[in-house]
XYZ file of C-alpha atoms in Angstrom:
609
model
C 90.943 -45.267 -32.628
C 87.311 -44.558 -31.421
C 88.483 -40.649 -29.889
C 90.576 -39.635 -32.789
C 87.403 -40.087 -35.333
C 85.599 -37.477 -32.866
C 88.416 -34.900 -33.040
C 87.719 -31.544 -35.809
C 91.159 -32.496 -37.376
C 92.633 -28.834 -39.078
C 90.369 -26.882 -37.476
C 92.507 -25.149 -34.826
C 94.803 -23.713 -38.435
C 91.441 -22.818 -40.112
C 90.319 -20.662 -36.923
C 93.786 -19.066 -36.539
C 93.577 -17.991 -40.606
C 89.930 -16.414 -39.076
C 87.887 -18.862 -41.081
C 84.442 -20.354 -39.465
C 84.782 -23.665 -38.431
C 81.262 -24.694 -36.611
C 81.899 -26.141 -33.016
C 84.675 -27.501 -33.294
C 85.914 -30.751 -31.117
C 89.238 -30.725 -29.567
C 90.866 -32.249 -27.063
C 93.043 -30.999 -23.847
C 96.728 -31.629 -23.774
C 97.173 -29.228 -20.370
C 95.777 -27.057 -17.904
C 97.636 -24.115 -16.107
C 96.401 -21.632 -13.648
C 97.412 -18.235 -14.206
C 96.896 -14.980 -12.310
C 97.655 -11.451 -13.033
C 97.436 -8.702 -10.024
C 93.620 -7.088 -9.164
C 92.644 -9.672 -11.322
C 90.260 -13.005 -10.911
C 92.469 -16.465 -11.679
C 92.555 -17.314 -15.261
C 92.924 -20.927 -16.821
C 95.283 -21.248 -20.439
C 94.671 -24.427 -22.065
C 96.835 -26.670 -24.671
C 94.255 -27.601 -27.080
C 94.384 -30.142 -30.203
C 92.614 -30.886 -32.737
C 94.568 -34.228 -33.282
C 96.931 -32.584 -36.510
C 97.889 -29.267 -34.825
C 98.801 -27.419 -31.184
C 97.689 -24.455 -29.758
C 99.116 -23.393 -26.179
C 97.700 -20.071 -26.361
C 94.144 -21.089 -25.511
C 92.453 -18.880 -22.926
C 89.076 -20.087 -20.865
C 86.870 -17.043 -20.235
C 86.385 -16.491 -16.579
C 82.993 -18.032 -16.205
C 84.035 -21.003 -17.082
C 86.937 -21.388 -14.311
C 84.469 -23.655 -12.015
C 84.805 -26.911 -14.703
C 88.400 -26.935 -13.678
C 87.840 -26.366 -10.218
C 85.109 -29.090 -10.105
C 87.577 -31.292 -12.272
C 85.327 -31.187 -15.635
C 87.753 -30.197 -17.276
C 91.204 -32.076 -16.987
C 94.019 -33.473 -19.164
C 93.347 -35.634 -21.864
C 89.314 -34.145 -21.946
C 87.532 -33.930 -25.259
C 85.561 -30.805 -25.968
C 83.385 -29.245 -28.424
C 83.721 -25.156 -28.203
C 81.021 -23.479 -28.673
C 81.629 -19.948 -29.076
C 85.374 -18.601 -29.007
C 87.128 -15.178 -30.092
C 90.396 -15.082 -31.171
C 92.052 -11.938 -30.161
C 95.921 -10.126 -30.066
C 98.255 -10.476 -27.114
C 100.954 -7.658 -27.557
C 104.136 -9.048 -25.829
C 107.405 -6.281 -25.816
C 109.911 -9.098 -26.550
C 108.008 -11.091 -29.201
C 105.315 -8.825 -30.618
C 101.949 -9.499 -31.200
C 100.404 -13.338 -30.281
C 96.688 -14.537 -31.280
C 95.122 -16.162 -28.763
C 92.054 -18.310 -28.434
C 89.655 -17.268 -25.945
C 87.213 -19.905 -25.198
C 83.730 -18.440 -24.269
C 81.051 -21.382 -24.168
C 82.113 -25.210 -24.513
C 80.909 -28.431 -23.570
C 82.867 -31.635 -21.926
C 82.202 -34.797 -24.593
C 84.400 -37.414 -23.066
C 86.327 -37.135 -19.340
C 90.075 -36.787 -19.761
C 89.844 -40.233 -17.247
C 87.766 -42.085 -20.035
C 90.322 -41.177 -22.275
C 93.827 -41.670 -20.549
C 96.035 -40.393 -23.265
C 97.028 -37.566 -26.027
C 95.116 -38.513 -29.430
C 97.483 -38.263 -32.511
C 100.967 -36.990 -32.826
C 99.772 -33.103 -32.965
C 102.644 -30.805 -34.830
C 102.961 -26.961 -34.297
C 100.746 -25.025 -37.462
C 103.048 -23.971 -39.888
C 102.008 -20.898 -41.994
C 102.163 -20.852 -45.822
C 106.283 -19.845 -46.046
C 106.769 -23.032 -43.577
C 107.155 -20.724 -40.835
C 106.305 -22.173 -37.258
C 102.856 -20.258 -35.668
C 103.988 -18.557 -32.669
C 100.491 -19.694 -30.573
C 101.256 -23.366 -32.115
C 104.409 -23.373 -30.327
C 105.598 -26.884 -29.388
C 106.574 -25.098 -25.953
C 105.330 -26.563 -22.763
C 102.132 -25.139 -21.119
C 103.708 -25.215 -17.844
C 106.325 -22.441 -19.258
C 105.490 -19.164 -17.715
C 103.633 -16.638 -20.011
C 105.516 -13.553 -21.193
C 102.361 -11.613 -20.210
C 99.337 -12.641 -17.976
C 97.064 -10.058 -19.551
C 94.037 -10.587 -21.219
C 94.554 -10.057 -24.877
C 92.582 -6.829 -26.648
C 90.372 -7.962 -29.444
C 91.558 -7.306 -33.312
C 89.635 -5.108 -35.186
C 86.735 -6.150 -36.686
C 85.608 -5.196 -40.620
C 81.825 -4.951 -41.460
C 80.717 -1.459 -41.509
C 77.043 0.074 -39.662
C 76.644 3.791 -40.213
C 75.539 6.120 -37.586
C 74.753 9.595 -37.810
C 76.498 10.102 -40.985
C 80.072 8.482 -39.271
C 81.934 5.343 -40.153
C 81.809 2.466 -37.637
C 83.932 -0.564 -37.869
C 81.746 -3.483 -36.491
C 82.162 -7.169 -37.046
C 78.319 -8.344 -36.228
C 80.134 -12.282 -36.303
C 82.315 -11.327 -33.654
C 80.502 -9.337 -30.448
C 81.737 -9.976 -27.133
C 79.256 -11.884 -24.514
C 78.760 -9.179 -21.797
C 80.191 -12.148 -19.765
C 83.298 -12.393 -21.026
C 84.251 -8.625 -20.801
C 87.046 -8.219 -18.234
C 89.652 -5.579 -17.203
C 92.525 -6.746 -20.161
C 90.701 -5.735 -22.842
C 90.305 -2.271 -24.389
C 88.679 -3.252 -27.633
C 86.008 -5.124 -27.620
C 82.147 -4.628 -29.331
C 78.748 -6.097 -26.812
C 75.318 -6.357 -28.459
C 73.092 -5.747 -25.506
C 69.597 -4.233 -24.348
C 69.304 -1.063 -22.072
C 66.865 -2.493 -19.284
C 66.891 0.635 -17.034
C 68.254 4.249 -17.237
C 68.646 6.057 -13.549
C 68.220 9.830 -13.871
C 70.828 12.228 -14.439
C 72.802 12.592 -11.034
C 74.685 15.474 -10.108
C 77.519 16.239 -7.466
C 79.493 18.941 -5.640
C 81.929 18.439 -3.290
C 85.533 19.543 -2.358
C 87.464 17.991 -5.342
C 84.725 19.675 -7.830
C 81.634 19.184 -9.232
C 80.315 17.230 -11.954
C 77.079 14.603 -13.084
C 76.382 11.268 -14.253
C 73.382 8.595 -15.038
C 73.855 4.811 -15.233
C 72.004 2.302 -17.140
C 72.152 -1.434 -16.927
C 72.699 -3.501 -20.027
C 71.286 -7.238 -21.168
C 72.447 -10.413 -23.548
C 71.715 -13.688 -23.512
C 74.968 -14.269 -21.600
C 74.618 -11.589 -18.383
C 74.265 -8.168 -17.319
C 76.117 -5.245 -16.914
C 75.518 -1.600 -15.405
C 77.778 1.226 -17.739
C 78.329 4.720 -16.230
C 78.913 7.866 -18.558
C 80.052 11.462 -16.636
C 80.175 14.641 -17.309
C 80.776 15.142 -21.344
C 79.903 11.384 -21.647
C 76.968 11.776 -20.267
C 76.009 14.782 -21.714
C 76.423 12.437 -25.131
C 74.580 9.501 -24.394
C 72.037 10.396 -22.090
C 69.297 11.330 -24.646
C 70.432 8.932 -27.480
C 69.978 5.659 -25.159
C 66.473 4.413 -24.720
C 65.078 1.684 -22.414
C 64.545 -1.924 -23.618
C 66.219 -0.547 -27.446
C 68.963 -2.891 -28.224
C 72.242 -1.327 -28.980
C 76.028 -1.989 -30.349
C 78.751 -0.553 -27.505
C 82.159 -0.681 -28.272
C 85.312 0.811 -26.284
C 85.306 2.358 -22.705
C 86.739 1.567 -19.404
C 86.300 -2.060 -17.882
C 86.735 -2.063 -13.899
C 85.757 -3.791 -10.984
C 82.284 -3.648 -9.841
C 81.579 -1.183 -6.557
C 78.626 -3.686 -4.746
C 77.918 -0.441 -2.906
C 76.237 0.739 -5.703
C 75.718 -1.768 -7.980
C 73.710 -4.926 -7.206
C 74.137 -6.662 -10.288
C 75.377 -9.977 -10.977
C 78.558 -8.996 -12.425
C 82.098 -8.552 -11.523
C 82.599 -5.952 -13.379
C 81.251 -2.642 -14.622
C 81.375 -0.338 -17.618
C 82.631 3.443 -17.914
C 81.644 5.219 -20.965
C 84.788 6.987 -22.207
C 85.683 9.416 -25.073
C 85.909 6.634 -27.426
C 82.900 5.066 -26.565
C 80.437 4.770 -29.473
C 77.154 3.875 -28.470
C 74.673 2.923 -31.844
C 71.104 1.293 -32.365
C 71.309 -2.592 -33.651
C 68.991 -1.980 -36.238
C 69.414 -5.088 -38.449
C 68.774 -7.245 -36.047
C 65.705 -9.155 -34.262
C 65.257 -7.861 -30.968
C 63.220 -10.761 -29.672
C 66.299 -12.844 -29.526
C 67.645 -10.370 -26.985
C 66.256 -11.395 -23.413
C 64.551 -8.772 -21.889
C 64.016 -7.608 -17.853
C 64.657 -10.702 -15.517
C 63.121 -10.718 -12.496
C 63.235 -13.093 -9.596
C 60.482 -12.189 -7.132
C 60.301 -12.729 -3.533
C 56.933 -13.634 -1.868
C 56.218 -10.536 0.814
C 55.719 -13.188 3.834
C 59.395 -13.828 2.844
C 60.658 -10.546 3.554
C 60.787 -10.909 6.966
C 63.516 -13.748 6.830
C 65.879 -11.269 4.366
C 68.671 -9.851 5.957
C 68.380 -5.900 6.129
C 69.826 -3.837 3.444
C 69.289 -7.339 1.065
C 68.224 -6.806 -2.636
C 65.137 -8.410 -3.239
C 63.070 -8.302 -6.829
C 59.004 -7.827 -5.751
C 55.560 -8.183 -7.429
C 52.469 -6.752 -5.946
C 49.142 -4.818 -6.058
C 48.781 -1.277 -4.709
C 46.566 -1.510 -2.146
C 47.222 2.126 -0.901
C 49.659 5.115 -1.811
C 50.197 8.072 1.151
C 50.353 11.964 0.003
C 53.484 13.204 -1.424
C 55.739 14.373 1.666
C 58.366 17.165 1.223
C 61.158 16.990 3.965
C 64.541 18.542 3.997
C 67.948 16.324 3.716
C 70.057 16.677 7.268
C 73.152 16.552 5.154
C 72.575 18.241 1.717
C 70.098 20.433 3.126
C 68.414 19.669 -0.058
C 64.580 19.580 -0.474
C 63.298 15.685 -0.732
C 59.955 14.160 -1.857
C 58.747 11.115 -0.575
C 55.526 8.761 -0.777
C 54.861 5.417 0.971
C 53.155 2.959 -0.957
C 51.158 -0.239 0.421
C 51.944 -3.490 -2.198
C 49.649 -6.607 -1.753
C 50.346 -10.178 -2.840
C 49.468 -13.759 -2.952
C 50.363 -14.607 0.406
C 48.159 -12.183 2.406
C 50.851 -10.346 2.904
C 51.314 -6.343 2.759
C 54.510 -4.427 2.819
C 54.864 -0.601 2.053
C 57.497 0.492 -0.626
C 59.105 4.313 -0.155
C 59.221 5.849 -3.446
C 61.537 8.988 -3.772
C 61.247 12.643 -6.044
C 60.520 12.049 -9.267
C 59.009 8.721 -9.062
C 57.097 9.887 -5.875
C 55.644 13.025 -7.652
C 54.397 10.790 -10.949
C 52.987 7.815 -9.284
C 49.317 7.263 -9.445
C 48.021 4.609 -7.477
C 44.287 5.425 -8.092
C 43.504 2.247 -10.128
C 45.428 0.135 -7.687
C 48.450 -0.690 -11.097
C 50.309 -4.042 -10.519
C 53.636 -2.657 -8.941
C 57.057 -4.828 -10.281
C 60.139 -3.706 -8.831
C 64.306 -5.345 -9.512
C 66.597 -4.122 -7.310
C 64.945 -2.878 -4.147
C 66.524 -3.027 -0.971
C 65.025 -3.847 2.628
C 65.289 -1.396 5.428
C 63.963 -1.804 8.960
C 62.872 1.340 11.615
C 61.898 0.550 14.920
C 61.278 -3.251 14.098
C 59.402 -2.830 10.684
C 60.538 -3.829 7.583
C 60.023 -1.620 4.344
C 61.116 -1.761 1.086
C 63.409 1.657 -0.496
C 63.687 2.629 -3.968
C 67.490 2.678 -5.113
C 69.051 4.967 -7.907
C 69.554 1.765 -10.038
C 65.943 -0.017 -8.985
C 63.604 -1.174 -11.810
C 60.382 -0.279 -11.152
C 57.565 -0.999 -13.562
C 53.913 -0.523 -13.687
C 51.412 -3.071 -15.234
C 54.040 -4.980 -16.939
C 52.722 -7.340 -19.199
C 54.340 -10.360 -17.856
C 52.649 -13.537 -16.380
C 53.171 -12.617 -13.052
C 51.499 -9.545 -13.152
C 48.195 -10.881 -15.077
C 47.912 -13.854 -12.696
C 48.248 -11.448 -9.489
C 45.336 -8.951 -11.410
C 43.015 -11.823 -11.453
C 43.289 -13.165 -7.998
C 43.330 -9.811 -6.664
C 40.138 -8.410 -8.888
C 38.116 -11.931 -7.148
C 39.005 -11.188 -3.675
C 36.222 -10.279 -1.323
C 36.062 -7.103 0.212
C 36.664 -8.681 3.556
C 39.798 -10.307 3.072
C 42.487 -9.009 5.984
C 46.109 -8.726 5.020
C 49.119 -9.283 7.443
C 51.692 -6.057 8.008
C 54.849 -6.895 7.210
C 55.634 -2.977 7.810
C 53.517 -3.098 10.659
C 55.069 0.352 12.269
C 57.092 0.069 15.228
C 54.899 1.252 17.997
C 52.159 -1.371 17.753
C 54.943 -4.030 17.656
C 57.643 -2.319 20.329
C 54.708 -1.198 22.518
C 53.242 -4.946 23.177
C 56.721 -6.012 24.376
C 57.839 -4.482 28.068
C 60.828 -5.058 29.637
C 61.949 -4.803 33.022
C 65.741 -3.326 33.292
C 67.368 -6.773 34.133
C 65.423 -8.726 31.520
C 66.046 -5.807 29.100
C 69.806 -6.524 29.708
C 69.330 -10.318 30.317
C 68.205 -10.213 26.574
C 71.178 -8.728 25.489
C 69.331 -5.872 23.715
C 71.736 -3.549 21.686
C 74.246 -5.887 21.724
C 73.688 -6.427 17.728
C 74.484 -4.907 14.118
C 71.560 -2.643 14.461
C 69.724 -0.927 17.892
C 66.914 -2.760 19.421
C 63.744 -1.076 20.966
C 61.091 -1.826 24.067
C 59.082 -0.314 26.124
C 59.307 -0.772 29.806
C 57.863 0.933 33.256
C 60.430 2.403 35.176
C 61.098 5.715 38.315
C 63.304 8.334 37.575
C 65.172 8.690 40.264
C 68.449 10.702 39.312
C 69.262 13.246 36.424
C 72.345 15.227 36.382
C 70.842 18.947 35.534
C 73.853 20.802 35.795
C 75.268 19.614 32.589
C 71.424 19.506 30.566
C 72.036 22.291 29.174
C 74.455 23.468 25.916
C 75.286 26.154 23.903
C 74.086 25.665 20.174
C 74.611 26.844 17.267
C 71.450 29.479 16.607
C 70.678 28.694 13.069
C 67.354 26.249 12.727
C 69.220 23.109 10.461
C 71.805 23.229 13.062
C 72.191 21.889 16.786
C 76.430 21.772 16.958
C 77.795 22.836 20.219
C 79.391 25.886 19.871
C 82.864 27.433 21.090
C 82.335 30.396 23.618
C 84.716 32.875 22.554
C 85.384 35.079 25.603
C 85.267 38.142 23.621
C 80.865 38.084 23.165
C 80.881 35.854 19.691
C 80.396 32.057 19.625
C 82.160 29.668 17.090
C 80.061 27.064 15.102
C 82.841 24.711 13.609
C 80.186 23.263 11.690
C 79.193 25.679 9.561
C 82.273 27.625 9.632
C 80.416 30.444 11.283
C 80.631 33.011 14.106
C 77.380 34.579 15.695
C 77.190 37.124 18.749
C 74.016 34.698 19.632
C 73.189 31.387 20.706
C 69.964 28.619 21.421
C 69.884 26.221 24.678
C 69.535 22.949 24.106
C 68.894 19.875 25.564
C 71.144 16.633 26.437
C 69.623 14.875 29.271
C 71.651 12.362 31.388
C 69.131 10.361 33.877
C 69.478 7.451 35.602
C 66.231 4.761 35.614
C 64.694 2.162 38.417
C 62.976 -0.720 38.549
C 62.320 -3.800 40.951
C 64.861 -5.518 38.974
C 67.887 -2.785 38.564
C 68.637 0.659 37.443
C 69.415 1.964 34.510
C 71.704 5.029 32.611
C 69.694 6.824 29.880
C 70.048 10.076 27.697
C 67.394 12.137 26.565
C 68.001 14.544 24.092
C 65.772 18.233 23.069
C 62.182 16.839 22.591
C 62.110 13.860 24.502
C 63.756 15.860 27.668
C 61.307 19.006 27.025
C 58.504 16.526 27.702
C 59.492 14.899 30.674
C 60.756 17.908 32.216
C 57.399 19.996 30.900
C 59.219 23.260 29.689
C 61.270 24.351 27.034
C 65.389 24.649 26.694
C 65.068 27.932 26.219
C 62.989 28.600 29.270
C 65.247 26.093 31.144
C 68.377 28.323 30.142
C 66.838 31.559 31.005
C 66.174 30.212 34.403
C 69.863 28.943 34.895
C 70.485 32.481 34.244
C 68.401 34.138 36.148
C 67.538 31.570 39.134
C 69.433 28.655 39.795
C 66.877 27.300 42.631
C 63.878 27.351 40.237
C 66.404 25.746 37.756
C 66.667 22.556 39.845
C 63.238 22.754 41.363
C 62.214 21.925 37.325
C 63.853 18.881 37.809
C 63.370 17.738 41.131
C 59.517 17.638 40.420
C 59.918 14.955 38.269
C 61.871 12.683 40.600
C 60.826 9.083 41.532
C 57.613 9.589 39.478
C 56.643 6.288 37.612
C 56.885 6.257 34.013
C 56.132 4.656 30.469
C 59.241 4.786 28.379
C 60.419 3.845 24.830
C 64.143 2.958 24.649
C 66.442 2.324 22.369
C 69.336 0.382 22.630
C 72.762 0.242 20.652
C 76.574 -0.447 21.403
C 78.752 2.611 20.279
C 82.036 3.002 20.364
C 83.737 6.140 21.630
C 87.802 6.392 21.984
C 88.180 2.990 21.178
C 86.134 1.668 24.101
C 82.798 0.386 23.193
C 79.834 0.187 25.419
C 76.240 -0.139 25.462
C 73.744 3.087 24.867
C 70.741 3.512 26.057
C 68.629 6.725 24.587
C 64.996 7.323 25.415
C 62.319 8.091 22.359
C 59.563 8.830 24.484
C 58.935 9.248 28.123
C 55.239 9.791 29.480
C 53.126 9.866 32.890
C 51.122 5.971 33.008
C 47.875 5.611 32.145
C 46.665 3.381 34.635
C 43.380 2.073 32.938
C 45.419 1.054 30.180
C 48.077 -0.233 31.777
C 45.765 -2.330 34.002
C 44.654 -4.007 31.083
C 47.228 -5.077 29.692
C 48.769 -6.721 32.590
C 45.314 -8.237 33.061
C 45.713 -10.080 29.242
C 49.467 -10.627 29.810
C 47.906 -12.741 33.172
C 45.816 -14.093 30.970
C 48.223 -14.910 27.920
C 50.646 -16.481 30.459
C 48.299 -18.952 32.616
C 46.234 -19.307 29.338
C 42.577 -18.707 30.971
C 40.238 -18.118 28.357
C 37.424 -16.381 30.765
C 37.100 -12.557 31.204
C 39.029 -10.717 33.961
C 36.050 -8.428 35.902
């Protein structure tokens, strides 16, 4: 017959006695879906090689979608690729091999072929013993055990600072193929970024950690070492080296903090042995992959995406030191301008150490993996993550083709913002109340902000005021004792002294409707023209000249910045509107630019006098 010629026939014996059979061509007898609990679905084949069985034939997860699509189905003829055969330990019948199936290609559709080739027979070892994995038993049997078998150990021998290492170079797992079951297993892969050393110290302890992300020609993965672990590896692992890893935790990927494609990630444990691949050609080892994103494309990426970007500094700000409102930590910080083919510009927030060691003199060709897209007040950016990639002048086609068209541009040449900040967009677009609302503003994942001229014509000033706690990095309401002290549950601290501060609730007019805003300590200080503290010395001291502070600004006409955003509260959600800036008109320039927005809308082209 035509398809029993094609089949490898003995080859699934040879592979079981460990001997190298070359892509070997078998054909499907069965397909059975199996699942195992926090775990993705896995597929266990009955394979034959037209003399012998195997039922214990595992296909490694990336290879589930050629059953799903149908690829794969009974009857099929395959050649395999690249397999491992590895040790299922079962408590009633000891220890199984099993095939698992790691690359393969489909030769002939199981519908071309219609029916089992041969009449294939269990393998029978040398004392004419039956092979437990070429059982004769039906595929559709339930398996003892759905876990993932744990690799054998491996033979040849690399040394490493003087210790013994058991390595089978023949044998290395494809990053791909690495899932939860195992707890042996040996990857060959290249270290294409190293975060910094991170530490932490909270209420269940303290401790630190760095990541790095690893490389083969199959995928990626990102490995995480703590404490001791990382106190090991941290200086032995270099960037772009290639290295043999072998043991450690396998677990499922948190996206939160890991933006790789890969299900899974990598702990470094106490048996972890980490070792350079020195006998071996690095070249063949894929390095960095980037796929870049134009910057005029930006703008259509969701927020908080994770977008890979090529470009030219044009500009890099001073280094800015600001203190963290949580950690109370000291934080450095530098915005940096990127340019690129499309006329496009789009600044890029770099953060401590990168910040303090960037030098944008020369204008460097700026590559960056892994950065993700945050938007203030309408303008898009692009922030540095702990697990970004961010190189300078790489030498990669990309970055010599954007060095040449940038070098020949003329001086001239205008670039378009695509972090164009938020006051020369939100100021162009005013809103009256109803159209404000009409528009649905706030109603989304993220506030919304315009500008719009409106009276004030209410504000409720006998509750503006509150009781703070004194200290500068704090503005917590605190508890009035009765006995001379105030409680700041905040900071777990009493003081015999207090600061006044600010929370403004005013109401807003307009032709069209009115409006309920809050104002909190700056934004209230300006409208009202005075300080909190001199506010709260007058409610002390003179109630009348209290409210006369506020009644001065009544049914004035302003210019006002909102901001919009539904909040929830007690389970009842509503929409919030806060004010960002409040300020007397300037009538020139509000004159002209209802004069173009007459213009704009009626579309005359001559000047207004």
């Amino acid at each position: 017959m035509e398809y029993e010629k094609m089949l490898t026939k003995g080859a699934l014996k040879s592979i079981m006695n460990n001997e190298n059979i070359k892509d070997p061509i078998m054909q499907v007898l069965g397909v059975r879906k199996i699942t195992a609990a926090g775990a993705n679905e896995r597929y266990r084949l009955l394979i034959s090689d037209g003399y012998n069985l195997n039922s214990f034939a595992m296909l490694a997860t990336q290879l589930n979608g050629m059953v799903s699509s149908g690829e794969i189905n009974e009857f099929s003829i395959l050649q395999i690729k690249r397999h491992i055969i590895s040790n299922l330990t079962d408590r009633s019948k000891g220890s199984k091999q099993v095939m698992i199936l790691i690359d393969l290609a489909v030769i002939v559709s199981g519908d071309l072929v219609g029916s089992k080739i041969g009449d294939p027979k269990p393998i029978i070892d040398n004392s004419g013993q039956v092979v437990e994995n070429g059982t004769s038993a039906s595929v559709d049997s339930t398996p003892q055990s759905n876990a993932l078998p744990t690799p054998r150990s491996v033979h040849s021998s690399v040394i490493d600072n003087g210790l013994q290492k058991d390595i089978d170079v023949s044998n290395i797992h494809p990053i791909n193929s690495l899932s939860p079951y195992q707890n042996k297993w040996t990857i060959r892969a290249r270290v294409v970024n190293k975060a910094s050393i991170r530490t932490w110290n909270n209420q269940r302890g303290e401790g630190k950690l760095f990541s790095m992300d690893l490389l083969d020609e199959s995928g990626e993965i990102r490995a995480t070492a703590f404490n001791s672990e990382c106190d090991k590896f941290f200086d032995m692992v270099e960037v772009n080296k290639v290295y043999f890893i072998t043991r450690g935790a396998i677990k499922t990927a948190n996206k939160k903090f890991s933006n790789l494609n890969n299900d899974y990630e990598l702990t470094l444990s106490s048996e972890t042995q980490i070792f350079p691949c020195h006998d071996f050609d690095d070249s063949k080892m894929p390095a960095l992959k980037f796929n870049f994103v134009q910057l005029s494309q930006v703008k259509d990426v969701d927020v908080d995406g994770i977008i890979d970007v090529i470009g030219v500094c044009q500009t890099a700000g001073e280094l800015i030191k600001l203190i963290s409102k949580t950690t109370r930590k000291e934080l450095k910080k530098r915005d940096v301008t990127i340019v690129d083919q499309s006329l496009s510009s789009m600044t890029i927030t770099l953060w401590d150490t990168q910040a303090e060691d960037f030098d944008g003199s020369l204008q460097p060709i700026i590559a960056i993996k892994g950065s993700r897209i945050r938007e203030f007040m309408g303008s898009k950016s692009l922030s540095l993550l702990g697990s970004t990639v961010m190189q300078i002048n790489p030498d990669i086609e990309e970055a010599h083709r954007l060095r040449g068209w940038y070098d020949s541009l003329p001086s001239n040449v205008e670039f378009n913002s695509i972090s164009t900040r938020s006051d020369a967009i939100a100021n162009s677009q005013f809103l009256t109340i109803k159209g404000a609302q009409l528009a649905q503003l706030g109603s989304g994942d993220k506030a919304d902000y315009y500008s719009m001229y409106s009276y004030l014509i209410f504000v409720k000033s006998e509750s503006a005021l509150y009781k703070a706690c004194p200290k500068p990095d704090c503005q917590k309401k605190v508890i009035d004792r009765n006995d001379g002290t105030y409680r700041c549950e905040k900071c777990n601290d009493e003081t015999e002294n207090f600061k006044y501060r600010l929370m403004l609730l005013a109401q807003l007019s307009d032709s069209t409707g009115n409006q309920w805003v809050t104002m909190f300590q700056e934004t209230a200080e300006n409208l009202l023209g005075t300080t909190s503290a001199e506010l709260g010395r007058l409610l002390e001291e003179s109630k009348e000249e209290y409210s006369d502070v506020f009644q001065r600004q009544m049914f004035k006409l302003f210019e006002i910045r909102a901001r919009a955003k539904m909040e929830t509260y007690n389970n009842e959600t509503r929409l919030k509107v806060s004010l960002v800036n409040i300020k007397t008109i300037d009538y020139k320039v509000a004159s002209t630019k209802l004069i173009a927005d007459i213009k704009r809308l009626s579309e005359i082209s001559t000047s207004v006098m």
